[in-house]
mmCIF file of C-alpha atoms in Angstrom:
data_model
loop_
_atom_site.group_PDB
_atom_site.id
_atom_site.type_symbol
_atom_site.label_atom_id
_atom_site.label_comp_id
_atom_site.label_asym_id
_atom_site.label_seq_id
_atom_site.Cartn_x
_atom_site.Cartn_y
_atom_site.Cartn_z
ATOM 1 C CA THR A 333 -90.408 31.300 83.931
ATOM 2 C CA ILE A 334 -91.271 31.198 80.206
ATOM 3 C CA GLY A 335 -94.603 29.866 78.937
ATOM 4 C CA GLY A 336 -95.346 28.329 82.334
ATOM 5 C CA TYR A 337 -92.108 26.307 82.452
ATOM 6 C CA MET A 338 -88.888 27.032 84.275
ATOM 7 C CA SER A 339 -86.398 28.252 81.695
ATOM 8 C CA ARG A 340 -82.929 26.693 81.571
ATOM 9 C CA SER A 341 -79.761 28.460 80.554
ATOM 10 C CA VAL A 342 -78.548 27.464 77.113
ATOM 11 C CA SER A 343 -75.638 25.494 78.536
ATOM 12 C CA SER A 344 -77.858 23.436 80.846
ATOM 13 C CA LYS A 345 -80.456 22.468 78.251
ATOM 14 C CA TYR A 346 -80.532 18.897 76.992
ATOM 15 C CA THR A 347 -79.006 18.683 73.519
ATOM 16 C CA ILE A 348 -80.852 17.194 70.549
ATOM 17 C CA ALA A 349 -79.768 15.691 67.256
ATOM 18 C CA ALA A 350 -82.726 15.443 64.898
ATOM 19 C CA PHE A 351 -83.138 13.218 61.843
ATOM 20 C CA PHE A 352 -85.741 13.210 59.069
ATOM 21 C CA SER A 353 -86.444 16.704 60.344
ATOM 22 C CA GLY A 354 -88.874 17.764 57.639
ATOM 23 C CA VAL A 355 -89.704 21.361 58.491
ATOM 24 C CA GLY A 356 -88.804 21.040 62.167
ATOM 25 C CA GLY A 357 -92.068 20.151 63.896
ATOM 26 C CA ILE A 358 -90.490 17.747 66.386
ATOM 27 C CA GLU A 359 -87.653 20.161 67.151
ATOM 28 C CA LEU A 360 -90.159 22.968 67.613
ATOM 29 C CA GLY A 361 -92.159 20.956 70.136
ATOM 30 C CA PHE A 362 -89.035 20.094 72.138
ATOM 31 C CA GLU A 363 -87.630 23.625 72.079
ATOM 32 C CA GLN A 364 -90.963 25.129 73.172
ATOM 33 C CA THR A 365 -90.500 23.434 76.565
ATOM 34 C CA ASN A 366 -87.364 25.547 77.178
ATOM 35 C CA LYS A 367 -85.644 22.339 78.312
ATOM 36 C CA PHE A 368 -83.951 21.345 75.057
ATOM 37 C CA ARG A 369 -81.829 22.869 72.331
ATOM 38 C CA VAL A 370 -81.223 21.427 68.879
ATOM 39 C CA VAL A 371 -77.544 21.253 67.937
ATOM 40 C CA TYR A 372 -77.830 19.216 64.722
ATOM 41 C CA ALA A 373 -80.577 18.440 62.221
ATOM 42 C CA ASN A 374 -80.619 16.253 59.118
ATOM 43 C CA GLU A 375 -83.099 16.549 56.247
ATOM 44 C CA PHE A 376 -82.592 15.427 52.661
ATOM 45 C CA ASP A 377 -85.588 17.054 50.936
ATOM 46 C CA LYS A 378 -84.463 20.296 49.284
ATOM 47 C CA ASN A 379 -87.821 22.066 49.638
ATOM 48 C CA ALA A 380 -88.168 21.117 53.304
ATOM 49 C CA ASN A 381 -84.648 22.505 53.774
ATOM 50 C CA ILE A 382 -85.775 25.910 52.542
ATOM 51 C CA THR A 383 -88.631 26.055 55.036
ATOM 52 C CA TYR A 384 -86.450 24.727 57.842
ATOM 53 C CA LYS A 385 -83.675 27.281 57.329
ATOM 54 C CA LEU A 386 -86.216 30.097 57.205
ATOM 55 C CA ASN A 387 -87.478 29.189 60.680
ATOM 56 C CA PHE A 388 -84.325 27.776 62.301
ATOM 57 C CA PRO A 389 -81.468 29.882 60.896
ATOM 58 C CA ASP A 390 -79.119 29.101 63.802
ATOM 59 C CA ILE A 391 -79.357 25.306 63.718
ATOM 60 C CA GLN A 392 -76.731 23.250 61.877
ATOM 61 C CA LEU A 393 -78.779 21.693 59.057
ATOM 62 C CA ASP A 394 -77.185 18.780 57.217
ATOM 63 C CA ASN A 395 -78.948 18.212 53.878
ATOM 64 C CA ARG A 396 -77.215 14.949 52.950
ATOM 65 C CA ASP A 397 -78.746 11.494 52.660
ATOM 66 C CA ILE A 398 -78.609 9.823 56.081
ATOM 67 C CA HIS A 399 -76.871 6.812 54.493
ATOM 68 C CA ILE A 400 -73.688 8.873 54.174
ATOM 69 C CA VAL A 401 -73.977 10.720 57.478
ATOM 70 C CA SER A 402 -71.446 9.681 60.117
ATOM 71 C CA SER A 403 -71.929 10.190 63.836
ATOM 72 C CA SER A 404 -68.689 12.216 63.733
ATOM 73 C CA ASP A 405 -70.517 14.775 61.577
ATOM 74 C CA ILE A 406 -72.463 15.776 64.683
ATOM 75 C CA LYS A 407 -70.010 18.247 66.157
ATOM 76 C CA ALA A 408 -71.612 18.696 69.584
ATOM 77 C CA GLU A 409 -69.580 17.250 72.434
ATOM 78 C CA LYS A 410 -72.521 15.201 73.661
ATOM 79 C CA ILE A 411 -76.013 14.405 72.454
ATOM 80 C CA ASP A 412 -78.650 13.843 75.132
ATOM 81 C CA VAL A 413 -81.591 13.005 72.873
ATOM 82 C CA ILE A 414 -81.943 11.732 69.317
ATOM 83 C CA VAL A 415 -85.319 12.402 67.704
ATOM 84 C CA GLY A 416 -86.741 11.365 64.372
ATOM 85 C CA GLY A 417 -89.888 10.626 62.468
ATOM 86 C CA PHE A 418 -88.410 8.458 59.752
ATOM 87 C CA PRO A 419 -90.481 8.589 56.534
ATOM 88 C CA CYS A 420 -93.765 6.937 57.245
ATOM 89 C CA GLN A 421 -94.873 6.180 53.686
ATOM 90 C CA ALA A 422 -93.342 2.716 53.857
ATOM 91 C CA PHE A 423 -95.656 1.851 56.757
ATOM 92 C CA SER A 424 -98.813 3.771 55.917
ATOM 93 C CA ILE A 425 -101.915 2.774 54.008
ATOM 94 C CA ALA A 426 -100.950 5.425 51.452
ATOM 95 C CA GLY A 427 -97.644 3.598 50.963
ATOM 96 C CA TYR A 428 -99.385 0.297 50.225
ATOM 97 C CA ARG A 429 -98.002 -1.302 53.404
ATOM 98 C CA LYS A 430 -94.694 -2.430 51.907
ATOM 99 C CA GLY A 431 -92.776 -1.767 55.113
ATOM 100 C CA PHE A 432 -89.159 -2.891 55.171
ATOM 101 C CA GLU A 433 -89.481 -4.189 51.600
ATOM 102 C CA ASP A 434 -89.852 -0.579 50.513
ATOM 103 C CA ASP A 435 -86.564 1.227 49.833
ATOM 104 C CA ARG A 436 -87.482 3.732 52.540
ATOM 105 C CA GLY A 437 -87.957 0.971 55.117
ATOM 106 C CA ASP A 438 -84.228 0.692 55.792
ATOM 107 C CA LEU A 439 -84.123 4.285 57.031
ATOM 108 C CA PHE A 440 -84.970 3.090 60.534
ATOM 109 C CA PHE A 441 -81.759 1.070 60.556
ATOM 110 C CA GLU A 442 -79.795 4.144 59.509
ATOM 111 C CA LEU A 443 -81.312 6.009 62.444
ATOM 112 C CA LEU A 444 -80.455 3.044 64.664
ATOM 113 C CA ARG A 445 -76.849 3.185 63.453
ATOM 114 C CA ILE A 446 -76.545 6.774 64.669
ATOM 115 C CA ILE A 447 -78.250 5.913 67.977
ATOM 116 C CA LYS A 448 -75.822 3.021 68.559
ATOM 117 C CA GLU A 449 -72.838 5.257 67.882
ATOM 118 C CA LYS A 450 -73.935 8.299 69.907
ATOM 119 C CA LYS A 451 -75.715 6.471 72.759
ATOM 120 C CA PRO A 452 -78.013 9.371 73.720
ATOM 121 C CA LYS A 453 -79.756 9.330 77.099
ATOM 122 C CA ALA A 454 -83.122 9.236 75.357
ATOM 123 C CA VAL A 455 -84.679 8.598 71.951
ATOM 124 C CA PHE A 456 -87.968 9.857 70.550
ATOM 125 C CA ILE A 457 -89.516 8.327 67.435
ATOM 126 C CA GLU A 458 -92.808 9.232 65.759
ATOM 127 C CA ASN A 459 -94.552 7.264 63.041
ATOM 128 C CA VAL A 460 -97.905 6.242 61.620
ATOM 129 C CA LYS A 461 -100.261 4.159 63.728
ATOM 130 C CA ASN A 462 -100.248 1.375 61.126
ATOM 131 C CA MET A 463 -96.585 0.649 61.829
ATOM 132 C CA VAL A 464 -97.668 -1.350 64.908
ATOM 133 C CA SER A 465 -99.771 -3.836 62.953
ATOM 134 C CA HIS A 466 -97.847 -3.747 59.670
ATOM 135 C CA ASN A 467 -96.858 -7.176 58.318
ATOM 136 C CA HIS A 468 -98.864 -8.876 61.090
ATOM 137 C CA GLY A 469 -96.816 -7.151 63.783
ATOM 138 C CA LYS A 470 -93.397 -8.190 62.476
ATOM 139 C CA THR A 471 -92.257 -4.683 61.512
ATOM 140 C CA PHE A 472 -92.816 -3.204 64.953
ATOM 141 C CA LYS A 473 -91.328 -6.304 66.600
ATOM 142 C CA VAL A 474 -88.083 -5.649 64.724
ATOM 143 C CA ILE A 475 -88.038 -1.990 65.786
ATOM 144 C CA LYS A 476 -88.897 -2.796 69.420
ATOM 145 C CA GLU A 477 -86.218 -5.460 69.688
ATOM 146 C CA ALA A 478 -83.601 -3.338 67.917
ATOM 147 C CA LEU A 479 -84.008 -0.574 70.495
ATOM 148 C CA THR A 480 -84.174 -2.817 73.568
ATOM 149 C CA LEU A 481 -81.225 -4.965 72.482
ATOM 150 C CA ASN A 482 -79.194 -1.765 72.299
ATOM 151 C CA GLY A 483 -79.938 -0.970 75.923
ATOM 152 C CA TYR A 484 -83.040 1.227 75.724
ATOM 153 C CA TYR A 485 -85.984 0.895 78.066
ATOM 154 C CA ILE A 486 -88.876 1.840 75.794
ATOM 155 C CA LYS A 487 -92.496 2.873 76.060
ATOM 156 C CA TRP A 488 -94.850 3.403 73.141
ATOM 157 C CA LYS A 489 -98.352 4.704 72.718
ATOM 158 C CA VAL A 490 -100.666 5.729 69.888
ATOM 159 C CA LEU A 491 -102.055 9.203 70.584
ATOM 160 C CA ASN A 492 -104.513 11.328 68.609
ATOM 161 C CA GLY A 493 -103.745 15.009 68.088
ATOM 162 C CA LYS A 494 -107.317 16.036 68.842
ATOM 163 C CA ASP A 495 -107.324 14.194 72.182
ATOM 164 C CA TYR A 496 -103.807 14.886 73.432
ATOM 165 C CA GLY A 497 -102.679 18.029 71.598
ATOM 166 C CA ASN A 498 -105.771 20.271 71.753
ATOM 167 C CA ILE A 499 -105.642 20.573 67.979
ATOM 168 C CA PRO A 500 -108.769 19.901 65.887
ATOM 169 C CA GLN A 501 -107.236 17.307 63.592
ATOM 170 C CA ASN A 502 -107.897 13.579 63.646
ATOM 171 C CA ARG A 503 -104.284 12.413 63.616
ATOM 172 C CA GLU A 504 -103.299 9.130 65.246
ATOM 173 C CA ARG A 505 -99.570 8.508 65.493
ATOM 174 C CA ILE A 506 -97.355 6.157 67.430
ATOM 175 C CA TYR A 507 -94.797 7.739 69.737
ATOM 176 C CA ILE A 508 -91.859 5.643 70.961
ATOM 177 C CA VAL A 509 -89.771 6.974 73.848
ATOM 178 C CA GLY A 510 -86.677 5.171 75.118
ATOM 179 C CA PHE A 511 -84.171 5.770 77.901
ATOM 180 C CA LEU A 512 -80.748 4.302 78.617
ATOM 181 C CA GLU A 513 -81.391 4.483 82.355
ATOM 182 C CA LYS A 514 -84.150 2.539 84.094
ATOM 183 C CA SER A 515 -84.789 5.369 86.570
ATOM 184 C CA ALA A 516 -85.638 7.794 83.748
ATOM 185 C CA TYR A 517 -87.841 5.153 82.103
ATOM 186 C CA ASP A 518 -89.665 4.589 85.402
ATOM 187 C CA ALA A 519 -90.217 8.335 85.786
ATOM 188 C CA PHE A 520 -91.620 8.843 82.274
ATOM 189 C CA ILE A 521 -95.329 8.813 81.544
ATOM 190 C CA PHE A 522 -97.187 9.758 78.394
ATOM 191 C CA PRO A 523 -99.422 12.821 78.840
ATOM 192 C CA ASP A 524 -103.066 12.411 79.797
ATOM 193 C CA GLU A 525 -105.953 13.165 77.459
ATOM 194 C CA ILE A 526 -107.077 16.795 77.540
ATOM 195 C CA PRO A 527 -110.263 18.549 76.371
ATOM 196 C CA LEU A 528 -110.354 19.879 72.820
ATOM 197 C CA THR A 529 -110.948 23.610 73.217
ATOM 198 C CA THR A 530 -109.305 24.800 69.967
ATOM 199 C CA SER A 531 -112.048 25.236 67.384
ATOM 200 C CA LEU A 532 -111.952 25.030 63.613
ATOM 201 C CA SER A 533 -112.383 28.807 63.426
ATOM 202 C CA ASP A 534 -109.224 29.194 65.541
ATOM 203 C CA ILE A 535 -107.114 27.622 62.800
ATOM 204 C CA ILE A 536 -109.186 28.316 59.642
ATOM 205 C CA ASP A 537 -110.352 31.681 58.342
ATOM 206 C CA PHE A 538 -113.974 31.171 57.303
ATOM 207 C CA ASN A 539 -114.501 34.904 56.768
ATOM 208 C CA GLY A 540 -111.412 36.239 55.028
ATOM 209 C CA LYS A 541 -110.882 36.652 51.318
ATOM 210 C CA MET A 542 -108.183 34.367 49.884
ATOM 211 C CA ASP A 543 -106.461 34.185 46.520
ATOM 212 C CA GLU A 544 -108.827 32.869 43.795
ATOM 213 C CA TYR A 545 -106.518 29.855 43.405
ATOM 214 C CA TYR A 546 -108.079 28.251 46.488
ATOM 215 C CA TYR A 547 -111.717 28.512 45.402
ATOM 216 C CA TYR A 548 -113.732 25.912 43.515
ATOM 217 C CA THR A 549 -116.018 27.289 40.835
ATOM 218 C CA GLU A 550 -118.289 25.951 38.156
ATOM 219 C CA ASP A 551 -116.025 27.105 35.341
ATOM 220 C CA LYS A 552 -112.839 25.652 36.891
ATOM 221 C CA ASN A 553 -114.036 22.323 38.311
ATOM 222 C CA LYS A 554 -116.116 19.812 36.370
ATOM 223 C CA PHE A 555 -117.317 18.176 39.607
ATOM 224 C CA TYR A 556 -118.436 21.498 41.096
ATOM 225 C CA ASP A 557 -122.113 20.486 41.071
ATOM 226 C CA GLU A 558 -121.330 17.511 43.307
ATOM 227 C CA LEU A 559 -119.439 19.777 45.682
ATOM 228 C CA LYS A 560 -122.219 22.337 45.799
ATOM 229 C CA SER A 561 -124.933 19.784 46.526
ATOM 230 C CA ALA A 562 -122.962 18.176 49.393
ATOM 231 C CA ILE A 563 -121.086 21.058 51.051
ATOM 232 C CA LYS A 564 -123.732 22.862 53.092
ATOM 233 C CA SER A 565 -122.194 23.846 56.436
ATOM 234 C CA SER A 566 -119.469 26.218 57.602
ATOM 235 C CA GLU A 567 -119.164 24.247 60.832
ATOM 236 C CA THR A 568 -117.359 21.239 59.429
ATOM 237 C CA ILE A 569 -114.689 20.049 56.976
ATOM 238 C CA TYR A 570 -115.133 18.193 53.703
ATOM 239 C CA GLN A 571 -113.004 16.231 51.249
ATOM 240 C CA TRP A 572 -113.492 15.403 47.580
ATOM 241 C CA ARG A 573 -112.821 11.666 47.270
ATOM 242 C CA ARG A 574 -112.572 11.387 43.465
ATOM 243 C CA GLN A 575 -116.216 10.351 43.053
ATOM 244 C CA TYR A 576 -118.000 11.789 46.083
ATOM 245 C CA VAL A 577 -117.807 14.337 48.891
ATOM 246 C CA ARG A 578 -116.966 13.119 52.383
ATOM 247 C CA GLU A 579 -118.036 15.197 55.364
ATOM 248 C CA ASN A 580 -115.868 14.772 58.436
ATOM 249 C CA LYS A 581 -118.544 13.959 61.016
ATOM 250 C CA THR A 582 -116.197 14.396 63.988
ATOM 251 C CA GLY A 583 -116.059 18.151 63.473
ATOM 252 C CA VAL A 584 -112.288 18.281 63.106
ATOM 253 C CA VAL A 585 -109.849 18.352 60.195
ATOM 254 C CA PRO A 586 -109.330 14.868 58.722
ATOM 255 C CA THR A 587 -105.834 13.414 58.846
ATOM 256 C CA LEU A 588 -103.549 15.560 56.713
ATOM 257 C CA THR A 589 -101.508 13.538 54.231
ATOM 258 C CA ALA A 590 -98.270 14.005 52.324
ATOM 259 C CA ASN A 591 -100.069 13.756 48.988
ATOM 260 C CA MET A 592 -102.181 16.847 49.583
ATOM 261 C CA GLY A 593 -101.961 19.154 46.627
ATOM 262 C CA THR A 594 -100.396 16.573 44.311
ATOM 263 C CA GLY A 595 -103.602 15.695 42.502
ATOM 264 C CA GLY A 596 -106.897 14.140 43.493
ATOM 265 C CA HIS A 597 -107.955 17.284 45.372
ATOM 266 C CA ASN A 598 -106.946 15.820 48.723
ATOM 267 C CA VAL A 599 -106.695 19.161 50.503
ATOM 268 C CA PRO A 600 -109.632 19.515 52.930
ATOM 269 C CA LEU A 601 -112.474 21.786 51.820
ATOM 270 C CA ILE A 602 -114.639 24.309 53.641
ATOM 271 C CA LEU A 603 -117.719 26.399 52.983
ATOM 272 C CA THR A 604 -116.853 30.005 53.775
ATOM 273 C CA LYS A 605 -119.278 32.338 55.523
ATOM 274 C CA ASP A 606 -120.019 33.970 52.167
ATOM 275 C CA LYS A 607 -121.023 30.503 50.836
ATOM 276 C CA ARG A 608 -118.031 29.852 48.633
ATOM 277 C CA ILE A 609 -116.198 26.527 48.515
ATOM 278 C CA ARG A 610 -112.443 26.561 48.903
ATOM 279 C CA LYS A 611 -109.560 24.373 49.961
ATOM 280 C CA LEU A 612 -107.497 25.119 53.039
ATOM 281 C CA THR A 613 -104.469 27.268 52.400
ATOM 282 C CA PRO A 614 -101.006 25.842 53.165
ATOM 283 C CA LYS A 615 -100.858 28.112 56.217
ATOM 284 C CA GLU A 616 -104.128 26.676 57.493
ATOM 285 C CA THR A 617 -102.819 23.132 57.125
ATOM 286 C CA PHE A 618 -99.789 24.128 59.224
ATOM 287 C CA ASN A 619 -102.217 25.656 61.728
ATOM 288 C CA ALA A 620 -103.982 22.279 61.820
ATOM 289 C CA GLN A 621 -100.688 20.738 62.930
ATOM 290 C CA GLY A 622 -100.423 23.235 65.762
ATOM 291 C CA TYR A 623 -97.604 25.337 64.321
ATOM 292 C CA PRO A 624 -97.455 28.837 65.840
ATOM 293 C CA LEU A 625 -98.905 31.683 63.836
ATOM 294 C CA ASP A 626 -95.465 33.255 63.409
ATOM 295 C CA TYR A 627 -94.060 30.140 61.713
ATOM 296 C CA LYS A 628 -92.925 31.265 58.255
ATOM 297 C CA LEU A 629 -93.726 29.649 54.905
ATOM 298 C CA PRO A 630 -91.395 30.562 52.031
ATOM 299 C CA ASP A 631 -92.769 32.336 48.984
ATOM 300 C CA ASN A 632 -90.500 30.546 46.512
ATOM 301 C CA ILE A 633 -91.886 27.010 46.990
ATOM 302 C CA ALA A 634 -94.813 25.518 45.077
ATOM 303 C CA LYS A 635 -98.041 25.232 47.072
ATOM 304 C CA GLY A 636 -98.036 21.474 46.491
ATOM 305 C CA GLN A 637 -94.705 21.216 48.295
ATOM 306 C CA LEU A 638 -95.999 23.255 51.234
ATOM 307 C CA TYR A 639 -99.031 20.981 51.535
ATOM 308 C CA LYS A 640 -96.687 17.984 51.447
ATOM 309 C CA GLN A 641 -94.569 19.493 54.215
ATOM 310 C CA ALA A 642 -97.599 20.026 56.428
ATOM 311 C CA GLY A 643 -98.916 16.525 55.734
ATOM 312 C CA ASN A 644 -95.559 14.964 56.582
ATOM 313 C CA SER A 645 -95.263 16.862 59.845
ATOM 314 C CA VAL A 646 -96.378 16.355 63.443
ATOM 315 C CA VAL A 647 -98.868 17.858 65.890
ATOM 316 C CA VAL A 648 -96.460 20.270 67.569
ATOM 317 C CA PRO A 649 -98.370 20.819 70.870
ATOM 318 C CA LEU A 650 -98.593 17.045 71.403
ATOM 319 C CA VAL A 651 -94.856 16.640 70.814
ATOM 320 C CA LYS A 652 -94.290 19.485 73.286
ATOM 321 C CA ARG A 653 -96.308 17.679 75.978
ATOM 322 C CA ILE A 654 -94.346 14.449 75.469
ATOM 323 C CA ALA A 655 -91.051 16.373 75.394
ATOM 324 C CA LEU A 656 -91.836 18.065 78.702
ATOM 325 C CA ASN A 657 -92.396 14.647 80.292
ATOM 326 C CA ILE A 658 -89.118 13.412 78.783
ATOM 327 C CA SER A 659 -87.304 16.341 80.401
ATOM 328 C CA ILE A 660 -88.911 15.548 83.764
ATOM 329 C CA ALA A 661 -87.824 11.908 83.429
ATOM 330 C CA LEU A 662 -84.247 12.936 82.579
ATOM 331 C CA ASP A 663 -84.224 15.367 85.504
ATOM 332 C CA ASN A 664 -85.201 12.472 87.784
ATOM 333 C CA SER A 665 -82.599 10.059 86.438
ATOM 334 C CA ASN A 666 -80.111 8.728 88.974
ATOM 335 C CA ASN A 667 -77.381 8.545 86.301
ATOM 336 C CA GLU A 668 -76.746 4.868 86.954
ATOM 337 C CA SER A 669 -75.578 3.107 83.813
ATOM 338 C CA ASN A 670 -77.124 -0.146 82.649
ATOM 339 C CA THR A 671 -75.032 -3.016 84.025
ATOM 340 C CA ILE A 672 -76.596 -5.735 81.881
ATOM 341 C CA ASN A 673 -74.110 -7.248 79.420
ATOM 342 C CA LEU A 674 -75.854 -6.842 76.083
ATOM 343 C CA ASN A 675 -73.182 -8.789 74.190
ATOM 344 C CA LEU A 676 -74.145 -12.228 75.510
ATOM 345 C CA PRO A 677 -75.813 -14.634 73.062
ATOM 346 C CA TYR A 678 -79.221 -14.957 74.776
ATOM 347 C CA VAL A 679 -81.431 -12.065 75.847
ATOM 348 C CA LEU A 680 -84.525 -12.151 78.068
ATOM 349 C CA THR A 681 -86.861 -9.229 77.376
ATOM 350 C CA TYR A 682 -89.843 -8.107 79.409
ATOM 351 C CA THR A 683 -92.898 -6.690 77.626
ATOM 352 C CA ASN A 684 -96.172 -5.335 78.974
ATOM 353 C CA MET A 685 -98.895 -4.371 76.517
ATOM 354 C CA ASN A 686 -102.281 -2.742 76.949
ATOM 355 C CA GLY A 687 -103.412 -3.723 73.483
ATOM 356 C CA ARG A 688 -101.068 -3.322 70.553
ATOM 357 C CA TYR A 689 -101.069 0.474 70.724
ATOM 358 C CA ASP A 690 -99.796 0.956 74.272
ATOM 359 C CA GLY A 691 -96.854 -0.862 75.806
ATOM 360 C CA GLU A 692 -93.382 -1.015 77.274
ATOM 361 C CA SER A 693 -90.390 -3.299 76.884
ATOM 362 C CA TYR A 694 -86.789 -3.719 78.000
ATOM 363 C CA VAL A 695 -84.008 -6.256 78.422
ATOM 364 C CA TYR A 696 -84.436 -8.037 81.752
ATOM 365 C CA ALA A 697 -81.371 -10.292 81.688
ATOM 366 C CA THR A 698 -78.780 -11.845 79.379
ATOM 367 C CA SER A 699 -76.819 -15.083 79.506
ATOM 368 C CA LYS A 700 -74.538 -17.436 77.606
ATOM 369 C CA ASP A 701 -77.056 -20.172 78.372
ATOM 370 C CA ARG A 702 -80.711 -20.097 77.341
ATOM 371 C CA ASN A 703 -81.590 -22.478 80.175
ATOM 372 C CA GLU A 704 -80.329 -19.950 82.704
ATOM 373 C CA LEU A 705 -82.819 -17.368 81.415
ATOM 374 C CA GLU A 706 -85.648 -19.899 81.603
ATOM 375 C CA LYS A 707 -84.612 -20.556 85.222
ATOM 376 C CA ILE A 708 -84.797 -16.810 85.981
ATOM 377 C CA VAL A 709 -88.372 -16.755 84.696
ATOM 378 C CA GLU A 710 -89.248 -19.806 86.767
ATOM 379 C CA VAL A 711 -87.806 -18.292 89.964
ATOM 380 C CA ASN A 712 -89.580 -14.960 89.329
ATOM 381 C CA ASN A 713 -92.897 -16.728 88.858
ATOM 382 C CA GLN A 714 -92.407 -18.688 92.071
ATOM 383 C CA LYS A 715 -91.821 -15.455 93.978
ATOM 384 C CA ASN A 716 -94.852 -13.790 92.411
ATOM 385 C CA ASP A 717 -98.282 -14.662 93.819
ATOM 386 C CA SER A 718 -100.100 -13.387 90.735
ATOM 387 C CA THR A 719 -100.530 -15.135 87.377
ATOM 388 C CA PRO A 720 -97.215 -16.557 86.098
ATOM 389 C CA ILE A 721 -95.604 -14.616 83.259
ATOM 390 C CA GLU A 722 -95.148 -16.779 80.173
ATOM 391 C CA VAL A 723 -92.214 -16.872 77.789
ATOM 392 C CA PHE A 724 -93.631 -16.205 74.317
ATOM 393 C CA THR A 725 -92.272 -17.668 71.124
ATOM 394 C CA ASN A 726 -92.232 -15.431 68.036
ATOM 395 C CA GLU A 727 -95.475 -16.997 66.865
ATOM 396 C CA GLU A 728 -97.171 -16.512 70.245
ATOM 397 C CA TYR A 729 -96.092 -12.871 70.322
ATOM 398 C CA LEU A 730 -97.493 -12.196 66.847
ATOM 399 C CA GLN A 731 -100.776 -13.906 67.744
ATOM 400 C CA PHE A 732 -100.954 -11.795 70.901
ATOM 401 C CA VAL A 733 -100.542 -8.619 68.846
ATOM 402 C CA LEU A 734 -102.970 -9.802 66.175
ATOM 403 C CA LYS A 735 -105.675 -10.379 68.804
ATOM 404 C CA ASN A 736 -104.951 -6.982 70.404
ATOM 405 C CA LYS A 737 -104.656 -8.469 73.878
ATOM 406 C CA ASN A 738 -103.576 -6.990 77.201
ATOM 407 C CA GLY A 739 -100.875 -8.739 79.183
ATOM 408 C CA THR A 740 -97.287 -9.248 80.263
ATOM 409 C CA PHE A 741 -94.778 -11.725 78.850
ATOM 410 C CA TYR A 742 -91.114 -12.508 78.435
ATOM 411 C CA SER A 743 -89.281 -13.323 75.212
ATOM 412 C CA ILE A 744 -85.945 -15.068 74.801
ATOM 413 C CA ILE A 745 -84.076 -13.699 71.820
ATOM 414 C CA LYS A 746 -80.958 -15.070 70.154
ATOM 415 C CA ASN A 747 -78.593 -12.100 70.064
ATOM 416 C CA ASP A 748 -77.010 -12.438 66.614
#
């Protein structure tokens, strides 16, 4: 047993192809379970590539644009899981909510192309919380339907790193998990909330002496007086918000962003025990994402790039907890293939949502005739003693999401 989990031999581990790998946070979380091994990774950013290779020297790293990557470039005989956190800027507040209109918005469809060609047993996607409500729910509707119409039974949930990863960072992200087999889907559950026992002092050095670069002083910073008057405690984290200082009242690190270190002084600030004000170091921002202490940061990359890499990454211990549950679900799969014909023109999908941030969906039936699907719903409702399940139109679905309701419904989709 390694780390409390039964170790698998290399040959028996589930294989992973990773996309938009960044510096490998998702891969790290999966590999820490000892149930998975990464056989292919794709990352276009040249600086992220340097950090990735330093920490994963044995993984095949493809540094090309995903638009020109073919599924045949993945040399492994089979791929069990495809993972990816496609660039979230197109869906985040920081990206001005452009979504699919942004040039980066089509990257999901490139990931989908690879998924369709490789047909892995499972998929794992991470993104910003705002993706669910972006464009009045239309963006996530497209993603949900694209996965289900390609045979995946999916579950999604927004989880916060401080509540589910035991890491003191306020980081809400949506996690989408899909399985080709219904038995694996039925066996999968998202991890439960756990107590936050990791303290700020576990990830930040309030006592040590750092390079002078990280300190704010009167002679270097024209807004130093504002910092000094507001930053009074070594028990919390602060941010300079262009005109004022914000104290993070929750006692954890505020959400790390990709634009840290690129201007605007967005790197979180602390008051050291010797009463000096400084920004977190790049290593501390990686600590705040739950990276292990032995994770290496290259010396030949600008600090701004390292901050960006941390801000773009994931809460590793939370990914590890989800990955462990994915492995349990795959272990419990009965290996029965989906017998539903996904090439018919009309598709009936089932969706259950506990608010917009927690749900599940899959294809229930398909037909050449829309009326036949409506008849299936009618028969199901007659058999069921509880409240009948409605068939939602697109407009009704979007209203349901907008109002953040709980409930179950069907949708009939024209399979173009």
